[in-house]
Tab-separated table of C-alpha atoms and ligand atoms in Angstrom:
chain	number	residue	atom	x	y	z
G	1	UNK	CA	-8.291	-8.617	-35.953
G	2	UNK	CA	-9.666	-6.770	-32.966
G	3	UNK	CA	-7.539	-4.284	-31.085
G	4	UNK	CA	-5.991	-5.479	-27.818
G	5	UNK	CA	-7.728	-4.073	-24.725
G	6	UNK	CA	-6.121	-0.962	-23.231
G	7	UNK	CA	-3.415	-1.421	-20.600
G	8	UNK	CA	-5.081	-1.098	-17.208
G	9	UNK	CA	-3.430	1.553	-15.021
G	10	UNK	CA	-6.412	2.553	-12.911
G	11	UNK	CA	-5.961	0.232	-9.924
G	12	UNK	CA	-7.025	2.955	-7.461
G	13	UNK	CA	-10.500	2.945	-8.988
G	14	UNK	CA	-10.846	-0.819	-8.781
G	15	UNK	CA	-8.823	-3.980	-9.312
G	16	UNK	CA	-9.522	-7.120	-11.339
G	17	UNK	CA	-10.798	-10.106	-9.375
G	18	UNK	CA	-7.986	-12.555	-8.638
G	19	UNK	CA	-8.905	-15.982	-10.107
G	20	UNK	CA	-7.949	-17.607	-6.788
G	21	UNK	CA	-10.555	-15.405	-5.104
G	22	UNK	CA	-13.189	-16.433	-7.632
G	23	UNK	CA	-12.396	-20.102	-6.968
G	24	UNK	CA	-12.864	-19.576	-3.227
G	25	UNK	CA	-16.225	-17.893	-3.837
G	26	UNK	CA	-17.794	-20.318	-6.332
G	27	UNK	CA	-18.950	-23.041	-3.883
G	28	UNK	CA	-20.885	-20.370	-1.975
G	29	UNK	CA	-22.768	-19.397	-5.120
G	30	UNK	CA	-23.571	-23.057	-5.827
G	31	UNK	CA	-24.112	-25.768	-3.227
G	32	UNK	CA	-23.274	-23.762	-0.087
G	33	UNK	CA	-25.959	-21.148	-0.657
G	34	UNK	CA	-27.287	-21.017	2.919
G	35	UNK	CA	-28.209	-17.969	4.956
G	36	UNK	CA	-25.586	-17.476	7.654
G	37	UNK	CA	-28.387	-16.619	10.099
G	38	UNK	CA	-30.298	-19.879	9.567
G	39	UNK	CA	-29.610	-21.682	12.815
G	40	UNK	CA	-31.769	-24.762	12.285
G	41	UNK	CA	-30.010	-26.659	9.482
G	42	UNK	CA	-26.683	-27.494	7.927
G	43	UNK	CA	-27.004	-24.983	5.052
G	44	UNK	CA	-27.051	-22.171	7.575
G	45	UNK	CA	-24.299	-23.712	9.687
G	46	UNK	CA	-21.957	-24.049	6.741
G	47	UNK	CA	-22.578	-20.451	5.677
G	48	UNK	CA	-22.059	-19.233	9.225
G	49	UNK	CA	-18.811	-21.179	9.587
G	50	UNK	CA	-17.502	-19.625	6.359
G	51	UNK	CA	-18.443	-16.118	7.513
G	52	UNK	CA	-16.808	-16.567	10.914
G	53	UNK	CA	-13.612	-17.927	9.362
G	54	UNK	CA	-13.538	-14.895	7.062
G	55	UNK	CA	-14.134	-12.550	9.981
G	56	UNK	CA	-11.142	-14.060	11.781
G	57	UNK	CA	-8.893	-13.675	8.733
G	58	UNK	CA	-9.894	-10.037	8.280
G	59	UNK	CA	-9.428	-9.244	11.966
G	60	UNK	CA	-5.958	-10.748	12.014
G	61	UNK	CA	-5.034	-8.956	8.765
G	62	UNK	CA	-5.400	-5.570	10.469
G	63	UNK	CA	-4.169	-6.635	13.903
G	64	UNK	CA	-7.601	-6.566	15.551
G	65	UNK	CA	-7.756	-8.416	18.855
G	66	UNK	CA	-11.227	-9.895	18.388
G	67	UNK	CA	-13.055	-11.031	15.209
G	68	UNK	CA	-16.269	-9.582	16.643
G	69	UNK	CA	-14.777	-6.154	16.007
G	70	UNK	CA	-15.357	-6.668	12.242
G	71	UNK	CA	-18.766	-5.560	10.885
G	72	UNK	CA	-19.477	-6.468	7.254
G	73	UNK	CA	-20.920	-3.740	5.017
G	74	UNK	CA	-21.451	-3.204	1.284
G	75	UNK	CA	-18.141	-1.350	0.817
G	76	UNK	CA	-16.009	1.513	2.004
G	77	UNK	CA	-18.675	4.110	1.245
G	78	UNK	CA	-21.062	2.435	3.658
G	79	UNK	CA	-18.325	1.846	6.252
G	80	UNK	CA	-17.347	5.531	6.153
G	81	UNK	CA	-20.981	6.627	6.496
G	82	UNK	CA	-21.563	4.203	9.374
G	83	UNK	CA	-18.418	5.425	11.137
G	84	UNK	CA	-19.095	9.156	10.853
G	85	UNK	CA	-22.871	9.308	11.028
G	86	UNK	CA	-23.203	6.369	13.424
G	87	UNK	CA	-20.735	7.814	15.941
G	88	UNK	CA	-22.060	11.372	15.582
G	89	UNK	CA	-25.671	10.355	16.142
G	90	UNK	CA	-24.777	8.198	19.159
G	91	UNK	CA	-23.051	11.230	20.727
G	92	UNK	CA	-25.706	13.779	19.832
G	93	UNK	CA	-26.382	16.200	22.675
G	94	UNK	CA	-22.984	16.076	24.345
G	95	UNK	CA	-20.444	15.818	21.521
G	96	UNK	CA	-21.364	17.694	18.364
G	97	UNK	CA	-17.988	18.230	16.651
G	98	UNK	CA	-15.908	16.159	14.212
G	99	UNK	CA	-12.420	16.580	12.784
G	100	UNK	CA	-11.459	15.367	9.302
G	101	UNK	CA	-9.286	16.556	6.392
G	102	UNK	CA	-9.715	18.337	3.076
G	103	UNK	CA	-8.366	15.418	1.067
G	104	UNK	CA	-10.744	12.665	2.183
G	105	UNK	CA	-12.761	10.549	-0.229
G	106	UNK	CA	-16.264	11.948	-0.903
G	107	UNK	CA	-17.669	9.076	1.216
G	108	UNK	CA	-16.180	10.857	4.246
G	109	UNK	CA	-16.490	14.485	3.135
G	110	UNK	CA	-20.102	14.198	2.022
G	111	UNK	CA	-21.060	12.237	5.157
G	112	UNK	CA	-19.492	15.077	7.181
G	113	UNK	CA	-21.405	17.656	5.130
G	114	UNK	CA	-24.673	15.846	5.816
G	115	UNK	CA	-23.871	15.973	9.543
G	116	UNK	CA	-23.272	19.724	9.248
G	117	UNK	CA	-26.778	20.069	7.792
G	118	UNK	CA	-27.997	18.179	10.902
G	119	UNK	CA	-26.362	20.681	13.253
G	120	UNK	CA	-22.939	19.108	13.842
G	121	UNK	CA	-19.769	21.165	13.417
G	122	UNK	CA	-16.883	19.820	11.334
G	123	UNK	CA	-13.246	20.986	11.101
G	124	UNK	CA	-11.646	20.147	7.735
G	125	UNK	CA	-7.890	20.123	8.324
G	126	UNK	CA	-5.504	21.438	5.664
G	127	UNK	CA	-2.589	19.386	4.303
G	128	UNK	CA	0.908	20.490	3.317
G	129	UNK	CA	2.036	20.699	-0.304
G	130	UNK	CA	2.879	16.953	-0.227
G	131	UNK	CA	-0.605	16.058	0.981
G	132	UNK	CA	0.290	15.264	4.584
G	133	UNK	CA	-1.734	16.186	7.676
G	134	UNK	CA	0.219	17.672	10.586
G	135	UNK	CA	-0.585	15.793	13.842
G	136	UNK	CA	-0.204	19.128	15.674
G	137	UNK	CA	-3.140	20.433	13.624
G	138	UNK	CA	-5.198	17.440	14.756
G	139	UNK	CA	-4.302	18.192	18.390
G	140	UNK	CA	-5.225	21.857	17.965
G	141	UNK	CA	-8.572	21.018	16.331
G	142	UNK	CA	-9.801	18.615	19.030
G	143	UNK	CA	-12.284	20.180	21.446
G	144	UNK	CA	-14.122	19.034	24.580
G	145	UNK	CA	-17.080	18.253	22.356
G	146	UNK	CA	-15.248	16.341	19.594
G	147	UNK	CA	-16.927	12.990	18.928
G	148	UNK	CA	-14.578	11.602	16.232
G	149	UNK	CA	-11.416	12.268	14.244
G	150	UNK	CA	-11.337	10.806	10.707
G	151	UNK	CA	-8.098	10.787	8.685
G	152	UNK	CA	-7.600	8.512	5.679
G	153	UNK	CA	-4.666	6.075	5.662
G	154	UNK	CA	-3.681	6.456	1.998
G	155	UNK	CA	-5.014	8.929	-0.529
G	156	UNK	CA	-6.575	7.541	-3.704
G	157	UNK	CA	-5.316	10.334	-5.982
G	158	UNK	CA	-1.788	11.095	-4.831
G	159	UNK	CA	-1.194	8.010	-2.673
G	160	UNK	CA	0.094	10.016	0.297
G	161	UNK	CA	0.362	8.049	3.546
G	162	UNK	CA	-0.684	9.912	6.670
G	163	UNK	CA	1.281	9.855	9.961
G	164	UNK	CA	-1.422	7.722	11.587
G	165	UNK	CA	0.708	6.589	14.510
G	166	UNK	CA	1.292	10.179	15.676
G	167	UNK	CA	-2.340	11.104	14.991
G	168	UNK	CA	-3.418	7.995	16.923
G	169	UNK	CA	-1.294	9.083	19.878
G	170	UNK	CA	-2.890	12.542	19.853
G	171	UNK	CA	-6.384	11.027	19.780
G	172	UNK	CA	-5.537	8.574	22.594
G	173	UNK	CA	-4.279	11.396	24.803
G	174	UNK	CA	-7.422	13.404	24.233
G	175	UNK	CA	-9.670	10.324	24.474
G	176	UNK	CA	-11.295	10.919	21.096
G	177	UNK	CA	-11.832	7.905	18.809
G	178	UNK	CA	-9.856	7.830	15.538
G	179	UNK	CA	-11.426	6.554	12.301
G	180	UNK	CA	-9.413	5.864	9.165
G	181	UNK	CA	-10.546	5.168	5.608
G	182	UNK	CA	-8.053	2.465	4.660
G	183	UNK	CA	-9.586	1.401	1.327
G	184	UNK	CA	-6.321	2.051	-0.521
G	185	UNK	CA	-4.012	0.910	2.266
G	186	UNK	CA	-5.153	-2.514	3.488
G	187	UNK	CA	-3.106	-5.256	1.868
G	188	UNK	CA	-0.737	-2.722	0.287
G	189	UNK	CA	1.209	-1.361	3.268
G	190	UNK	CA	1.666	-2.614	6.854
G	191	UNK	CA	-1.352	-1.597	8.920
G	192	UNK	CA	-2.034	-2.586	12.519
G	193	UNK	CA	-4.894	-1.035	14.456
G	194	UNK	CA	-3.245	-1.721	17.826
G	195	UNK	CA	0.106	-0.190	16.950
G	196	UNK	CA	-1.457	2.813	15.190
G	197	UNK	CA	-4.135	3.464	17.800
G	198	UNK	CA	-7.005	3.204	15.309
G	199	UNK	CA	-10.488	2.745	16.775
G	200	UNK	CA	-12.515	2.467	13.546
G	201	UNK	CA	-11.256	1.408	10.106
G	202	UNK	CA	-13.075	1.263	6.757
G	203	UNK	CA	-12.026	-1.134	4.006
G	204	UNK	CA	-13.403	-3.007	1.007
G	205	UNK	CA	-12.569	-5.969	-1.197
G	206	UNK	CA	-12.604	-4.505	-4.701
G	207	UNK	CA	-9.490	-2.373	-4.178
G	208	UNK	CA	-7.487	-5.478	-3.299
G	209	UNK	CA	-8.411	-7.949	-6.065
G	210	UNK	CA	-11.617	-9.068	-4.354
G	211	UNK	CA	-15.269	-8.701	-5.404
G	212	UNK	CA	-17.230	-5.452	-5.556
G	213	UNK	CA	-20.077	-4.892	-3.105
G	214	UNK	CA	-18.431	-6.043	0.134
G	215	UNK	CA	-16.562	-4.090	2.762
G	216	UNK	CA	-16.086	-3.953	6.494
G	217	UNK	CA	-15.860	-1.540	9.371
G	218	UNK	CA	-13.487	-2.414	12.183
G	219	UNK	CA	-14.856	-1.157	15.515
G	220	UNK	CA	-12.705	-1.344	18.628
G	221	UNK	CA	-14.687	-3.061	21.359
G	222	UNK	CA	-12.742	-1.927	24.427
G	223	UNK	CA	-10.944	1.174	25.676
G	224	UNK	CA	-12.378	3.599	24.768
G	225	UNK	CA	-15.926	2.266	24.726
G	226	UNK	CA	-17.272	3.378	21.345
G	227	UNK	CA	-20.771	4.724	21.044
G	228	UNK	CA	-22.248	4.078	17.597
G	229	UNK	CA	-25.730	3.797	16.115
G	230	UNK	CA	-26.643	1.634	13.112
G	231	UNK	CA	-27.734	3.250	9.829
G	232	UNK	CA	-29.805	0.261	8.707
G	233	UNK	CA	-32.545	-1.230	10.824
G	234	UNK	CA	-33.901	-4.756	10.492
G	235	UNK	CA	-33.000	-8.236	11.594
G	236	UNK	CA	-30.174	-7.136	13.877
G	237	UNK	CA	-27.354	-8.853	11.978
G	238	UNK	CA	-23.722	-7.969	12.757
G	239	UNK	CA	-24.506	-7.442	16.446
G	240	UNK	CA	-27.229	-4.965	15.597
G	241	UNK	CA	-24.910	-2.653	13.687
G	242	UNK	CA	-25.713	-3.663	10.136
G	243	UNK	CA	-28.949	-5.482	9.448
G	244	UNK	CA	-29.332	-7.454	6.238
G	245	UNK	CA	-28.520	-10.979	5.060
G	246	UNK	CA	-24.782	-11.367	4.570
G	247	UNK	CA	-23.569	-11.981	0.991
G	248	UNK	CA	-21.636	-15.106	1.964
G	249	UNK	CA	-19.754	-15.584	-1.349
G	250	UNK	CA	-18.519	-11.974	-1.205
G	251	UNK	CA	-17.506	-12.305	2.442
G	252	UNK	CA	-15.493	-15.438	1.605
G	253	UNK	CA	-13.893	-13.717	-1.401
G	254	UNK	CA	-13.025	-10.642	0.658
G	255	UNK	CA	-11.121	-12.710	3.213
G	256	UNK	CA	-9.320	-14.741	0.540
G	257	UNK	CA	-8.323	-11.544	-1.279
G	258	UNK	CA	-6.927	-9.950	1.878
G	259	UNK	CA	-4.992	-13.088	2.785
G	260	UNK	CA	-3.389	-13.239	-0.663
G	261	UNK	CA	-2.442	-9.556	-0.484
G	262	UNK	CA	-0.784	-10.088	2.884
G	263	UNK	CA	1.172	-13.121	1.697
G	264	UNK	CA	2.506	-11.203	-1.290
G	265	UNK	CA	2.561	-7.699	0.169
G	266	UNK	CA	6.248	-6.955	0.648
G	267	UNK	CA	7.435	-8.450	-2.654
G	268	UNK	CA	4.575	-6.796	-4.493
G	269	UNK	CA	5.326	-3.411	-2.898
G	270	UNK	CA	8.976	-3.686	-3.968
G	271	UNK	CA	7.978	-4.746	-7.492
G	272	UNK	CA	5.487	-1.891	-7.898
G	273	UNK	CA	7.926	0.654	-6.491
G	274	UNK	CA	10.474	-0.400	-9.110
G	275	UNK	CA	7.888	-0.270	-11.910
G	276	UNK	CA	6.741	3.169	-10.809
G	277	UNK	CA	10.349	4.361	-10.907
G	278	UNK	CA	10.700	2.888	-14.409
G	279	UNK	CA	7.598	4.792	-15.495
G	280	UNK	CA	8.787	8.070	-13.974
G	281	UNK	CA	12.329	7.712	-15.363
G	282	UNK	CA	10.914	6.891	-18.798
G	283	UNK	CA	8.692	9.969	-18.840
G	284	UNK	CA	11.468	12.259	-17.569
G	285	UNK	CA	13.949	10.957	-20.137
G	286	UNK	CA	11.693	11.944	-23.030
G	287	UNK	CA	9.693	14.930	-21.821
G	288	UNK	CA	10.332	18.353	-20.325
G	289	UNK	CA	7.870	19.951	-17.948
G	290	UNK	CA	6.767	16.886	-15.982
G	291	UNK	CA	6.297	17.145	-12.233
G	292	UNK	CA	5.133	14.703	-9.563
G	293	UNK	CA	2.255	15.530	-7.231
G	294	UNK	CA	2.271	14.162	-3.684
G	295	UNK	CA	5.074	13.027	-1.411
G	296	UNK	CA	8.114	11.466	-3.065
G	297	UNK	CA	8.419	8.602	-0.548
G	298	UNK	CA	5.433	8.538	1.808
G	299	UNK	CA	3.070	7.189	-0.830
G	300	UNK	CA	1.451	3.970	-2.012
G	301	UNK	CA	3.873	1.790	-3.993
G	302	UNK	CA	1.590	1.651	-7.051
G	303	UNK	CA	0.747	5.363	-7.232
G	304	UNK	CA	2.253	8.000	-9.489
G	305	UNK	CA	0.493	11.331	-10.020
G	306	UNK	CA	2.060	13.520	-12.693
G	307	UNK	CA	1.285	16.944	-14.149
G	308	UNK	CA	2.334	17.501	-17.766
G	309	UNK	CA	3.015	21.194	-18.227
G	310	UNK	CA	1.070	22.859	-21.003
G	311	UNK	CA	-1.568	20.152	-21.508
G	312	UNK	CA	-5.063	19.560	-20.321
G	313	UNK	CA	-5.325	16.047	-18.805
G	314	UNK	CA	-8.754	15.519	-20.372
G	315	UNK	CA	-7.286	16.183	-23.831
G	316	UNK	CA	-4.371	13.908	-23.018
G	317	UNK	CA	-6.718	11.049	-22.095
G	318	UNK	CA	-8.446	11.390	-25.481
G	319	UNK	CA	-5.066	10.987	-27.161
G	320	UNK	CA	-4.352	7.845	-25.097
G	321	UNK	CA	-6.880	5.201	-26.194
G	322	UNK	CA	-4.385	2.412	-25.470
G	323	UNK	CA	-4.159	3.073	-21.739
G	324	UNK	CA	-6.978	2.922	-19.178
G	325	UNK	CA	-6.149	5.831	-16.884
G	326	UNK	CA	-7.905	8.600	-15.053
G	327	UNK	CA	-7.230	12.107	-13.894
G	328	UNK	CA	-7.633	10.919	-10.323
G	329	UNK	CA	-11.022	11.656	-8.993
G	330	UNK	CA	-12.944	8.755	-10.560
G	331	UNK	CA	-15.378	9.001	-7.700
G	332	UNK	CA	-16.251	12.596	-8.475
G	333	UNK	CA	-15.554	12.479	-12.203
G	334	UNK	CA	-19.264	12.910	-12.885
G	335	UNK	CA	-18.646	16.532	-11.980
G	336	UNK	CA	-16.205	18.728	-13.876
G	337	UNK	CA	-14.842	20.274	-10.685
G	338	UNK	CA	-11.052	20.320	-10.320
G	339	UNK	CA	-9.688	17.673	-7.955
G	340	UNK	CA	-10.328	18.724	-4.342
G	341	UNK	CA	-7.179	16.827	-3.351
G	342	UNK	CA	-4.826	18.685	-5.707
G	343	UNK	CA	-6.584	21.928	-4.795
G	344	UNK	CA	-5.871	21.227	-1.106
G	345	UNK	CA	-2.154	20.881	-1.925
G	346	UNK	CA	-2.281	24.514	-3.024
G	347	UNK	CA	-1.254	23.748	-6.613
G	348	UNK	CA	-1.983	26.278	-9.370
G	349	UNK	CA	-5.039	25.556	-11.505
G	350	UNK	CA	-3.044	24.783	-14.650
G	351	UNK	CA	-1.009	22.133	-12.843
G	352	UNK	CA	-4.197	20.566	-11.439
G	353	UNK	CA	-5.816	20.402	-14.871
G	354	UNK	CA	-2.619	18.822	-16.237
G	355	UNK	CA	-2.562	15.918	-13.756
G	356	UNK	CA	-2.861	12.231	-14.572
G	357	UNK	CA	-2.994	9.447	-11.992
G	358	UNK	CA	-1.174	6.230	-12.782
G	359	UNK	CA	-2.373	3.312	-10.654
G	360	UNK	CA	-0.118	0.276	-11.014
G	361	UNK	CA	-1.185	-3.147	-9.757
G	362	UNK	CA	-0.739	-6.884	-9.749
G	363	UNK	CA	-1.173	-7.289	-13.502
G	364	UNK	CA	1.267	-4.492	-14.393
G	365	UNK	CA	4.457	-5.674	-16.125
G	366	UNK	CA	7.676	-3.950	-17.167
G	367	UNK	CA	6.657	-4.440	-20.805
G	368	UNK	CA	3.383	-2.629	-20.151
G	369	UNK	CA	5.195	0.241	-18.464
G	370	UNK	CA	7.527	0.632	-21.450
G	371	UNK	CA	4.558	0.656	-23.807
G	372	UNK	CA	2.746	3.212	-21.617
G	373	UNK	CA	5.815	5.476	-21.553
G	374	UNK	CA	5.889	5.448	-25.371
G	375	UNK	CA	2.178	6.149	-25.673
G	376	UNK	CA	2.138	8.924	-23.064
G	377	UNK	CA	5.206	10.638	-24.523
G	378	UNK	CA	3.623	10.631	-27.993
G	379	UNK	CA	0.284	11.856	-26.632
G	380	UNK	CA	1.867	14.686	-24.633
G	381	UNK	CA	3.883	15.837	-27.661
G	382	UNK	CA	0.812	15.694	-29.882
G	383	UNK	CA	-1.355	17.565	-27.371
G	384	UNK	CA	1.293	20.233	-26.838
G	385	UNK	CA	1.720	20.700	-30.606
G	386	UNK	CA	-2.019	21.040	-31.165
G	387	UNK	CA	-2.179	23.619	-28.435
G	388	UNK	CA	0.764	25.581	-29.850
G	389	UNK	CA	-0.866	25.498	-33.296
G	390	UNK	CA	-4.143	26.680	-31.840
G	391	UNK	CA	-2.373	29.563	-30.109
G	392	UNK	CA	-0.558	30.500	-33.330
G	393	UNK	CA	-3.790	30.452	-35.286
G	394	UNK	CA	-5.528	32.621	-32.697
G	395	UNK	CA	-2.719	35.166	-32.723
G	396	UNK	CA	-2.844	35.128	-36.573
G	397	UNK	CA	-6.558	36.001	-36.447
G	398	UNK	CA	-5.877	39.152	-34.522
K	1	LIG	C1	-12.697	3.387	-3.444
K	1	LIG	C2	-12.666	4.170	-2.205
K	1	LIG	C3	-13.832	4.375	-1.450
K	1	LIG	C4	-15.190	3.849	-1.872
K	1	LIG	O1	-15.223	2.464	-1.711
K	1	LIG	P1	-16.454	1.599	-2.245
K	1	LIG	O2	-16.181	0.244	-1.688
K	1	LIG	O3	-16.375	1.654	-3.710
K	1	LIG	O4	-17.692	2.175	-1.695
K	1	LIG	C5	-13.722	5.110	-0.293
K	1	LIG	N1	-12.552	5.611	0.115
K	1	LIG	C6	-11.406	5.445	-0.591
K	1	LIG	C7	-10.123	6.018	-0.085
K	1	LIG	C8	-11.432	4.721	-1.777
K	1	LIG	O5	-10.313	4.571	-2.467
């Protein structure tokens, strides 16, 4: 008999495709294969109609006034790059400064770094020990020459939710556009670009049970008038902002996935919050020296980030073959650097190295949580014992 697959608790890295989303996509892989830009026959018309319906659904999901404010991209990485680099380049000469934070996803931080190499200046705002940005810091960082402020909606490691409404108000007052990376937030928490004063918003489908390889950038069309340059040049698709033939099946799946998330959002948030509490209570009941990282309430419902005193998270993962988990920075896990997010919280190195990120999602059940508690407790005890033995042996050698 083969072993059952590990329990999936890495929903911040990606989510499984919802079967209802796959069903919505399949006709567009088969008979409705047209190019949405083909204006001379029914194949093109059908593809275009599907894309425009999807655009409307996505716009309404984030409270956008006009579907034309949605530009399809390949994912959040591309949306973030288009937002930062596109706005910076369009303002070159008169506005050469950007404001962002130390806990952004690498898609924002590395785009900002590339702009610094091109002569732009960037302020990377600190966060408090819970991972929250202070709107007063945003106000203080904005200059005459600031072209864009970029603050993520929800962090992918510690789940912290930023005070976007206050930050939006600051940006409005100073007439600087506000971008937010909302990859982890859309479909999970209420998000409305009008109410929050967001001018650009990045999102993607694969974090919300949709397909990989499709995302969108919301771009406010009026007040303030945004200046932005495309990164890709070609056929002038997406009103000139993102050339390239649209992947119609992915676009359709994206919209279906967002709609399902919205329908189920509040119940699902309550369910995940309860499961997260069950996980935390279970760990605390059995183990000493466990501590949560991030804000206790202002966080994504499915996120729990925990440091286990006296263990190295990489060793812990090796002792946990039955659970698919990560230490948090899946996106930078190719490098062995400590998490830049936990570092920005000002945590000591040992606590950062001891951190595991639990990402609960739609498939997570109470039974799975109970099994995970048992496995993690055993793995932590085993790892701590090995370490104590190793220390004993080393002191015996002396
Ligand atoms: C996953 C993620 C990204 C990258 O999204 P892709 O669609 O995989 O390019 C960017 N920002 C955040 C906050 C994310 O969680």
